[in-house]
CSV table of C-alpha atoms in Angstrom, one decimal:
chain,number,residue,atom,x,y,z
A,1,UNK,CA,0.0,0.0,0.0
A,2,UNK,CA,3.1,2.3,0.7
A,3,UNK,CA,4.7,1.7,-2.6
A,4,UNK,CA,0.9,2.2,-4.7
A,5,UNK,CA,0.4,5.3,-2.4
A,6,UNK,CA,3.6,6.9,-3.5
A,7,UNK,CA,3.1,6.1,-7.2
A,8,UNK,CA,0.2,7.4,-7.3
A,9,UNK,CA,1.1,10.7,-9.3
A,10,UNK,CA,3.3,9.0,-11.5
A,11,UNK,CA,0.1,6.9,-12.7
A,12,UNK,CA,-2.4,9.3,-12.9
A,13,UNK,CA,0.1,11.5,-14.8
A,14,UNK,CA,0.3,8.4,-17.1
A,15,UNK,CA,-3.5,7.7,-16.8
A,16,UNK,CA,-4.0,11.6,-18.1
A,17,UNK,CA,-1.6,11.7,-20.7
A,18,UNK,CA,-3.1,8.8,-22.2
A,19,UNK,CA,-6.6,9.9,-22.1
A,20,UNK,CA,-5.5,13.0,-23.7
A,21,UNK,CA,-3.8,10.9,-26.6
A,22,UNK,CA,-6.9,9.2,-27.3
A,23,UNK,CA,-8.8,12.4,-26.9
A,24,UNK,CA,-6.9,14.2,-30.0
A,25,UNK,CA,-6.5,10.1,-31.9
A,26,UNK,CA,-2.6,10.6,-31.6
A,27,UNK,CA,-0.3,8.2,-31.7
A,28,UNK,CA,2.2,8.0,-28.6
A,29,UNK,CA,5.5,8.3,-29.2
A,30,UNK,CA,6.1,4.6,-29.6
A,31,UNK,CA,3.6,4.2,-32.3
A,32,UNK,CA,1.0,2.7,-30.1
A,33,UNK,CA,-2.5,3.5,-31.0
A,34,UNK,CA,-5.0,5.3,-28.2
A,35,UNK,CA,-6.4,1.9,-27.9
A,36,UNK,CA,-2.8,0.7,-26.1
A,37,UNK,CA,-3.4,-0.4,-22.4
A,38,UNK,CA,-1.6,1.8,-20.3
A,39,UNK,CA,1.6,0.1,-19.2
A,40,UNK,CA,1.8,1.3,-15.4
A,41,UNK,CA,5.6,2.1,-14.5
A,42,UNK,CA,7.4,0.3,-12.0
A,43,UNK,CA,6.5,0.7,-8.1
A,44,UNK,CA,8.9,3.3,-6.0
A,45,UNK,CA,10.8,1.1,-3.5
A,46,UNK,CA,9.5,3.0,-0.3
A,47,UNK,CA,9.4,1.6,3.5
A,48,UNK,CA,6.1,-0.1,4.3
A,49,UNK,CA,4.1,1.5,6.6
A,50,UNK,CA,4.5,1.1,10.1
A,51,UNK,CA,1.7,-0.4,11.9
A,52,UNK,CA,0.2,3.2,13.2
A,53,UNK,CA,0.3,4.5,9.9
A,54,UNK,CA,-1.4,1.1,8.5
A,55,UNK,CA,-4.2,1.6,10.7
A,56,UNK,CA,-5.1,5.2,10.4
A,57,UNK,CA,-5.5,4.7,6.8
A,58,UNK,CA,-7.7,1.6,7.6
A,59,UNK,CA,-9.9,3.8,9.8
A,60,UNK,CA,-10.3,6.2,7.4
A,61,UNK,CA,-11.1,4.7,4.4
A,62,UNK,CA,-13.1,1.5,6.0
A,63,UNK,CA,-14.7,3.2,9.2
A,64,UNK,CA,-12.8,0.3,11.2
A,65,UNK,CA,-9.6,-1.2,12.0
A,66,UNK,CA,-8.7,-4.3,9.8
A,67,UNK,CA,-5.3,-6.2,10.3
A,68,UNK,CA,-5.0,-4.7,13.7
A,69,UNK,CA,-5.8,-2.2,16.9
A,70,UNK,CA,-4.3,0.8,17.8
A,71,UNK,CA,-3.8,-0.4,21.1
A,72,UNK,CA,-1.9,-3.3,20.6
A,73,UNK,CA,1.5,-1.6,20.2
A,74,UNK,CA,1.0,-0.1,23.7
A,75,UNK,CA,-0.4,-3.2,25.1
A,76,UNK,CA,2.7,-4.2,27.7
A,77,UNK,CA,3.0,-0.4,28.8
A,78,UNK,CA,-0.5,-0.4,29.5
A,79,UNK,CA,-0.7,-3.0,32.1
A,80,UNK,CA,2.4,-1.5,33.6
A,81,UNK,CA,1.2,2.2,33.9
A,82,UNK,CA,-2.5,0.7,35.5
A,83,UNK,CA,-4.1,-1.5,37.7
A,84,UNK,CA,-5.2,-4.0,35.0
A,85,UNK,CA,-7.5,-4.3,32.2
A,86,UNK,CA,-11.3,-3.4,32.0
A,87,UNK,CA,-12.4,-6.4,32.0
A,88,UNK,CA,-11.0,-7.8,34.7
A,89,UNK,CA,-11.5,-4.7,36.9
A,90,UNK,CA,-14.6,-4.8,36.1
A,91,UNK,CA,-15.0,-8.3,37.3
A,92,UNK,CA,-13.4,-7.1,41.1
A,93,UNK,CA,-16.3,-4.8,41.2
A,94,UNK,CA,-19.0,-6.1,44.1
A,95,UNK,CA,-22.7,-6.0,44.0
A,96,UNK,CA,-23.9,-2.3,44.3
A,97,UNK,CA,-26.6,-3.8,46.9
A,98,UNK,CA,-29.3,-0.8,45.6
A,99,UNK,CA,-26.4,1.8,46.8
A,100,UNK,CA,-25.4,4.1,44.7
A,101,UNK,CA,-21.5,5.1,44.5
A,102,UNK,CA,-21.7,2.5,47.1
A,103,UNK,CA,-19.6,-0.1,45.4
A,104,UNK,CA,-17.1,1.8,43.2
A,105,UNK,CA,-13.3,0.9,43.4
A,106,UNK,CA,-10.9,3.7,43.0
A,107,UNK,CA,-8.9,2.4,39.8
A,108,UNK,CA,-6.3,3.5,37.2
A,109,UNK,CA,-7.3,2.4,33.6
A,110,UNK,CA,-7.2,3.2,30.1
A,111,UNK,CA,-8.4,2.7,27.0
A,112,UNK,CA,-9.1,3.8,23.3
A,113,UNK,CA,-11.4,6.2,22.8
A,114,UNK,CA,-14.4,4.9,21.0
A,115,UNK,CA,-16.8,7.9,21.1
A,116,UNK,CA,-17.2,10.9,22.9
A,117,UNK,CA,-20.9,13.0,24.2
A,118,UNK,CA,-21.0,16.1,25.8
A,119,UNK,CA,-24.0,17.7,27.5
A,120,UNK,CA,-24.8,21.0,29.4
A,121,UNK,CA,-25.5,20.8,33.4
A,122,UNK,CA,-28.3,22.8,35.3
A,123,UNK,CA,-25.4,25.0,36.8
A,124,UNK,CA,-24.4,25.9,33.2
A,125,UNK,CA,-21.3,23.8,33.0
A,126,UNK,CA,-20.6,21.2,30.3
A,127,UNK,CA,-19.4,17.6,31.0
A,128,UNK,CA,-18.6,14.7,29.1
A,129,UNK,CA,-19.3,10.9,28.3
A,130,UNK,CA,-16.3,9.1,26.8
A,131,UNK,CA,-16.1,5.6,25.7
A,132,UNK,CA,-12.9,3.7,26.0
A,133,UNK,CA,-12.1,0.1,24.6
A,134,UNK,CA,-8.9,-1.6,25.4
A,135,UNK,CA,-10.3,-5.3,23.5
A,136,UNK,CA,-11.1,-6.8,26.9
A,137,UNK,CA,-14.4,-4.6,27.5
A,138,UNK,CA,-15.5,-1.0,26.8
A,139,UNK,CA,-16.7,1.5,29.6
A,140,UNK,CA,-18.5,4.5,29.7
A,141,UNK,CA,-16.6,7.3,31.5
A,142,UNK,CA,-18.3,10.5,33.2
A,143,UNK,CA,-16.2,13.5,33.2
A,144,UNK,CA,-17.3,16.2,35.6
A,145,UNK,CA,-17.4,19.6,34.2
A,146,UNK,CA,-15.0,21.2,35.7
A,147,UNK,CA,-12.7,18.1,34.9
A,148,UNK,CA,-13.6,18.9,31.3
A,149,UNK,CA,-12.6,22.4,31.6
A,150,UNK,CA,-9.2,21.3,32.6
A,151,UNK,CA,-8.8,18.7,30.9
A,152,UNK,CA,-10.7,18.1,28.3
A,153,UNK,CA,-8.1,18.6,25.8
A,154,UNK,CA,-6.9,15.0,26.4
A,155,UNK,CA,-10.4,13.4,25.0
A,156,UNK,CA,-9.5,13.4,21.3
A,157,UNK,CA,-11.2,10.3,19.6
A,158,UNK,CA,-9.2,7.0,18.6
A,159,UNK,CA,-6.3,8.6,20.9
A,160,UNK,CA,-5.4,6.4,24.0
A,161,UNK,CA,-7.2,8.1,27.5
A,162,UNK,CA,-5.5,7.1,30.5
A,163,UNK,CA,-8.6,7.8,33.6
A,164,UNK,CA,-8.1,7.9,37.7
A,165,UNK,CA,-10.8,7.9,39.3
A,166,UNK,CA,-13.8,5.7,40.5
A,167,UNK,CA,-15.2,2.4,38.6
A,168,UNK,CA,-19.0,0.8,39.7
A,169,UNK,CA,-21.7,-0.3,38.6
A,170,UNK,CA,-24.1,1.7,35.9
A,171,UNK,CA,-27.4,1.9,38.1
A,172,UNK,CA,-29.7,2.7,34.4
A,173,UNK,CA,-28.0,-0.2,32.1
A,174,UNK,CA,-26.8,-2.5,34.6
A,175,UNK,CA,-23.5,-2.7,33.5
A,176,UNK,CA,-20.1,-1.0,34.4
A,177,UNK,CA,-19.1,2.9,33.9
A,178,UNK,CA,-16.1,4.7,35.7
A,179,UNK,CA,-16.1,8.5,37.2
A,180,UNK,CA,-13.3,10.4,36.6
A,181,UNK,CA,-11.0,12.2,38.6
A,182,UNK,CA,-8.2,13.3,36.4
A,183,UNK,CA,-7.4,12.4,33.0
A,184,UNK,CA,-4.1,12.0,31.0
A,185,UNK,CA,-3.1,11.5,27.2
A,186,UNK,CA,-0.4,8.8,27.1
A,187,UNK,CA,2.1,11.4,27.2
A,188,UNK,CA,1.1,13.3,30.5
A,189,UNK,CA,0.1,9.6,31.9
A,190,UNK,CA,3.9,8.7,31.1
A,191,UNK,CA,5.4,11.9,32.5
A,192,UNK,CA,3.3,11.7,35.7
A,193,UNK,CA,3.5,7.4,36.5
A,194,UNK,CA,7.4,6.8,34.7
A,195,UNK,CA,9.8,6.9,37.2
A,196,UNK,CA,13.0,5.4,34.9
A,197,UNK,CA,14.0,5.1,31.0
A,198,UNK,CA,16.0,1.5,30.6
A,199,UNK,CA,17.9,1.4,28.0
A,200,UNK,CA,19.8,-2.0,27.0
A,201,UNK,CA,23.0,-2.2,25.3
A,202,UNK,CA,24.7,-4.6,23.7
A,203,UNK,CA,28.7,-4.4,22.8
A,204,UNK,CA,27.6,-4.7,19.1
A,205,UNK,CA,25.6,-1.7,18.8
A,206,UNK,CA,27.2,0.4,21.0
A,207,UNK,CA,30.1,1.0,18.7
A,208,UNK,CA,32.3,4.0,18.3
A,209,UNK,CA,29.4,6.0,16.1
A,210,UNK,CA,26.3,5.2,18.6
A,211,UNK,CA,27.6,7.3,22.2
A,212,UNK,CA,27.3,10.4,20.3
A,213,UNK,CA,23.9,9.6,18.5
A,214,UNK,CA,22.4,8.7,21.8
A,215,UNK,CA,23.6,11.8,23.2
A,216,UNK,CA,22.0,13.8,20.5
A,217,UNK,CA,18.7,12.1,20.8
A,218,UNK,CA,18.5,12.5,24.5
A,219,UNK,CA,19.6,16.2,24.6
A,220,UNK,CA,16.2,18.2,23.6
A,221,UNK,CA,14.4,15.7,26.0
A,222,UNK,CA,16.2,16.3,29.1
A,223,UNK,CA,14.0,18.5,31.2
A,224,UNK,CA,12.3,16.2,32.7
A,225,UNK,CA,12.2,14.0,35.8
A,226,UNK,CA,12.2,10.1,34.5
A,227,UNK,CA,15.2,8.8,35.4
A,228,UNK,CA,18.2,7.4,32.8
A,229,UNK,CA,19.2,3.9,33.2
A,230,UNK,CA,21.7,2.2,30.9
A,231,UNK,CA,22.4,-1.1,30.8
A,232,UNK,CA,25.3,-2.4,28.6
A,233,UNK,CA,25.9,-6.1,28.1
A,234,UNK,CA,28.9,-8.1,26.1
A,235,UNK,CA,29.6,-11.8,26.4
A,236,UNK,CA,31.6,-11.5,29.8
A,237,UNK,CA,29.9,-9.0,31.8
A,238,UNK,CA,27.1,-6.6,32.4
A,239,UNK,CA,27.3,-3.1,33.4
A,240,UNK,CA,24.3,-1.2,35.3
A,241,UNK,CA,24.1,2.9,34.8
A,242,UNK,CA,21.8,4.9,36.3
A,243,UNK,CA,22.2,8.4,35.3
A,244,UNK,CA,22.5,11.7,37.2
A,245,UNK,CA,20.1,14.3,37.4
A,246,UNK,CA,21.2,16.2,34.6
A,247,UNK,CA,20.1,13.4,32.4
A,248,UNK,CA,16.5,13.2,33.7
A,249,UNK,CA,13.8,13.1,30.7
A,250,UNK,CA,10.7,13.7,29.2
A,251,UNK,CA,9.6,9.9,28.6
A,252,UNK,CA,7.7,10.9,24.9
A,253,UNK,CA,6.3,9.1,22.3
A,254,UNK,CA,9.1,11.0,20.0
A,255,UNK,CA,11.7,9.9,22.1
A,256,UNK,CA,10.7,6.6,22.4
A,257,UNK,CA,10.4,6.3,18.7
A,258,UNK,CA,13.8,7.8,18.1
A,259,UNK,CA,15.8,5.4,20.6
A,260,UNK,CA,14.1,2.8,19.3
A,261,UNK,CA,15.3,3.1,16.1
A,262,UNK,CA,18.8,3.8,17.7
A,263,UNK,CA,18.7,1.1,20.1
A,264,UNK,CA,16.3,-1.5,18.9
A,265,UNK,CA,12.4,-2.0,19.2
A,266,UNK,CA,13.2,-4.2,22.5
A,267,UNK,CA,15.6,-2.1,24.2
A,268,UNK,CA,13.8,0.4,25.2
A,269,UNK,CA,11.6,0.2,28.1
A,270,UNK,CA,9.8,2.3,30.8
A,271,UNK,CA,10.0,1.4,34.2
A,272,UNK,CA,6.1,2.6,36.0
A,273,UNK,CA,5.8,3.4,39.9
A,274,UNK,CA,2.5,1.0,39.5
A,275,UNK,CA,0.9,-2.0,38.0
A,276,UNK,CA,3.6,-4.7,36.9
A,277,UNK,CA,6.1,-2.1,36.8
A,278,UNK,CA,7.7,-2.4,33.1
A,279,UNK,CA,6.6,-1.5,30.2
A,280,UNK,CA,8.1,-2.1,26.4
């Protein structure tokens, strides 16, 4: 799909040229007739797609996801940075027992955001009903209007939506919803929950070239407060470095993608104050 995509001007240049030809009944330069099928040129050779870039394109010419889900890719993070999926914390909620608010668990989830409702209060405020879906169950969350005001900037639709706050039972359809307290896109979630950057090494790629391309990388990135952590591994030893201060980061997507590609897809991984604790 990458390589069509990108010769798609060449071919409609081709397809045009050749509807004008038979337009005027001229011959093309090769003595073919206006009746000659159009011979399309050979594809670019262009990087597929990454998976993100696959699946927006899915979305927006299919209305769904096809060979995959956003989510996916941030699966192992996700049940670092929270207490589980919502599925199962749905399943850890009790009985409401008639009570209302009576039952709710105080939970850290996430999700994909399906679809999003706002409505106006009787105090003039305006709040918000956001679905998320993380494949093991979809949830309706309520966000306060003052919450909204804040932070409403973080609700963007088929972005991930990290939620604190409270998870129970949904007294009109019987079935789950969660009350929000604060909300997070997956970079503030990161910035907030990370506590260290690990990166692994090995003796192979960490040759003369690679020091000063990691220091470049890290440098417009380090004002933040996640910790460095380097480990560096050959056949006969490993080497643990944790960073000072001055090498504290801002644990972003762009980052990650950039020492990913310098380091390798594996090596790179965020360490969470909560849930399992790492994340790749």
């Amino acid at each position: 799909r990458a390589q069509l995509l990108a010769a798609l001007p060449e071919l409609m240049r081709a397809a045009e040229q050749q509807h004008r030809a038979a337009a005027v009944g001229q011959d093309d330069l090769f003595g073919g007739s206006p009746a000659t099928p159009l011979i399309a040129p050979d594809l670019p050779e262009v990087p597929a797609w990454d998976e993100p870039t696959r699946l927006h394109a899915e979305k927006e010419t299919l209305g769904l996801y096809l060979t995959g889900h956003p989510i996916n890719q941030y699966r192992a993070e996700l049940d670092a940075l929270t207490d589980g999926r919502i599925g199962a914390l749905c399943e850890r909620v009790e009985p409401s027992q008639g009570r209302r608010y009576q039952n709710e668990r105080a939970s850290l989830l996430a999700g994909l955001i399906i679809s999003v409702r706002t409505r106006n209060t009787q105090s003039g405020g305006r709040m918000a009903f956001v679905t998320i879906d993380d494949r093991s169950a979809r949830i309706d969350v309520m966000v306060p209007p003052e919450l909204f005001q804040r932070a409403g900037a973080a609700i963007v639709r088929d972005q991930i939506l990290v939620v604190e706050g409270e998870l129970g039972t949904d007294d009109f359809n019987g079935g789950f919803r969660a009350r929000a307290r604060a909300l997070y896109d997956l970079d503030q979630a990161r910035r907030k929950f990370a506590r260290t950057l690990r990166l692994q090494l090995s003796a192979e790629r960490a040759d003369a070239e690679f020091m000063p391309k990691l220091r470049e990388t890290l440098t417009p990135f380090r004002d933040g407060t996640c910790a460095l952590r380097v480990e560096y591994r050959r056949r006969d030893a490993v080497a643990q470095l944790n960073l000072g201060a001055a090498w504290r980061v801002r644990p972003t997507e762009d980052l990650l993608v950039q020492l990913r590609a310098l380091c390798g897809e594996e090596q790179v991984q965020l360490l969470y104050q909560r849930g399992a604790g790492l994340a790749g």
